Amino acid sequence: MNSITPAKSLSYLDSTPKLSVPRKICHQPNTSQVCNIKSIYKQESRNFSAGLVANRADWQTSCAILASNVVSQQSTGKTYGGNAEIVSINGVHQALDLVPVQQNNNLALPLSITDLSPAPMHGSQLRVAYQGVPGAYSEAAAGKAYPKCVAIPCDQFEVAFQAVQHWIADRAVLPVENSLGGSIHRNYDLLLRHNLHIVGEVQLPVHHCLLALPGVRKEDLNRVISHPQALSQCESTLTKLGLNVAREAVDDTAGAAEFIATHNLRDTAAIASSRAAELYGLQILADGIQDDLSNVTRFVMLAREPIVPRTDRPFKTSIVFAHDEGMSVLFKVLSAFAFRDISLTKIESRPYKNRPIKAVGDANTGAAKRFEYMFYIDFEASMADPRAQKALAEVQEFTSFLRVLGSYPMDMTPWSPSNRGL
Ligand SMILES: O=C(O)C(=O)C[C@]1(C(=O)O)C=C[C@@H](O)C=C1
């Protein structure tokens, strides 16, 4: 695994609690609030870099102050304008190009280094929020995406999004799909609710172990706890191991290991990484218990600003759209890519939360109702590629809502099932 700064030891863990949900978030743009966020951010970043956050209470107080004073960068009037033809953001149709401009004077801002590179070059370490505690696969993914980063544990996905929006973190690295367990729907919904941009992806081979306190045997176990994805990825293997015991879902794999250690549970095992075993003093009862050796989780990297799309290496673009006209539109949208020879790598649908059901036909005669969806599509082309721009211009004609979630380099790192991952 790549070396990442936090969580070198349990004592560091103790002094660096996970972020939790802030009490109050202000969504109204306000210049003085933006000043506050920057000064608090600087103070917090000093604390983080030096590992100086005194205790959980201090940190949570800082988070609460931060949450009640700050606004996201998105709400300060920054938007993207220019000549491009495409997109609508949160239902409002807008032109898309990737040069930030100020709404009030329409002057183009110079590109910053963050626009050009996924990692900052200003000397300080990149702070990367992830969901879980040290030893979680998401922490490993953060390390793979940003080697030498400071990884910030968050107790929920939502908190990781907010950490980036509120400048506590520079990036978030969050799982979106697993080759065995499927999509992590919560993160698809959160991508839509927040205005962060996908700036990269990383695929992590996930190698699960069954962990228990030293001296505990399989026969002593009454339950197995882990993240729901990990439980589903190991379902048949647990049965094959004769572990027909209760299976309980917890927030993350490493958190399950930590829970067993802190509560001295001799009848419970966790599904987690070998690194979690080391961190929390557990023994490995069984190694490689995922149902398929090719168990890979795909994570996306999120930032406040998009990166500039390029064509000199393979790029992927993620979009989300909705439409009013029934399923024939989906066919037309897919055709816009097929006609231009653009491969789709993923399609996902989620309920359209504000209007999940639509009456079809004549309401007086007991009309049929159909479900309404948001569709998420990943396709293999950069937004700098004219084929992608033309396809999206066409998609926009068929859809009532279209947003580009990000255009970013594809993770091309080779991996094989024999890669042990974590
Ligand atoms: O619990 C963890 O360790 C995580 O990082 C979360 C998570 C997930 O959400 O899918 C990530 C990778 C594995 O697929 C299992 C769990």
Short mmCIF file of C-alpha atoms and ligand atoms in Angstrom, two decimals, residues 131-132 135-139 157 175 178 184 187 204 206 208 226-227 229-230 233 251-254 295-297 299, ligand 1:
data_model
loop_
_atom_site.label_atom_id
_atom_site.label_comp_id
_atom_site.label_asym_id
_atom_site.label_seq_id
_atom_site.Cartn_x
_atom_site.Cartn_y
_atom_site.Cartn_z
CA GLN A 131 -15.51 7.13 4.79
CA GLY A 132 -14.47 4.75 7.54
CA GLY A 135 -7.59 0.24 7.87
CA ALA A 136 -10.72 0.68 5.70
CA TYR A 137 -10.37 -0.06 1.99
CA SER A 138 -11.38 3.51 1.31
CA GLU A 139 -8.28 4.68 3.18
CA PHE A 157 -20.19 9.47 2.99
CA PRO A 175 -16.54 3.96 -3.54
CA ASN A 178 -17.80 -3.18 -6.68
CA ILE A 184 -22.94 1.94 -3.93
CA ASN A 187 -22.81 7.86 -3.39
CA LEU A 204 -8.68 -1.23 -5.80
CA VAL A 206 -10.20 -5.91 -2.35
CA HIS A 208 -10.96 -9.72 2.60
CA SER A 226 -18.77 -5.84 8.49
CA HIS A 227 -19.74 -3.27 5.90
CA GLN A 229 -20.76 -4.61 0.71
CA ALA A 230 -18.07 -6.75 2.37
CA GLN A 233 -18.83 -10.04 -1.28
CA ASP A 251 -20.44 1.38 8.87
CA ASP A 252 -17.13 0.07 7.55
CA THR A 253 -14.91 -2.98 7.57
CA ALA A 254 -12.12 -1.56 9.72
CA ASN A 295 -12.95 -8.53 -6.33
CA VAL A 296 -12.38 -4.91 -7.27
CA THR A 297 -13.94 -1.72 -5.96
CA PHE A 299 -13.61 4.71 -6.24
O1 LIG B 1 -15.66 -0.51 4.72
C1 LIG B 1 -14.66 -0.24 4.04
O2 LIG B 1 -13.54 -0.65 4.32
C2 LIG B 1 -14.83 0.59 2.86
O3 LIG B 1 -13.90 1.21 2.44
C3 LIG B 1 -16.17 0.63 2.17
C4 LIG B 1 -16.31 -0.38 1.05
C5 LIG B 1 -17.60 -0.08 0.21
O4 LIG B 1 -18.31 0.86 0.50
O5 LIG B 1 -17.82 -0.82 -0.73
C6 LIG B 1 -15.18 -0.26 0.13
C7 LIG B 1 -14.62 -1.33 -0.46
C8 LIG B 1 -15.11 -2.69 -0.24
O6 LIG B 1 -15.90 -2.97 -1.36
C9 LIG B 1 -15.97 -2.80 0.96
C10 LIG B 1 -16.46 -1.73 1.57
#
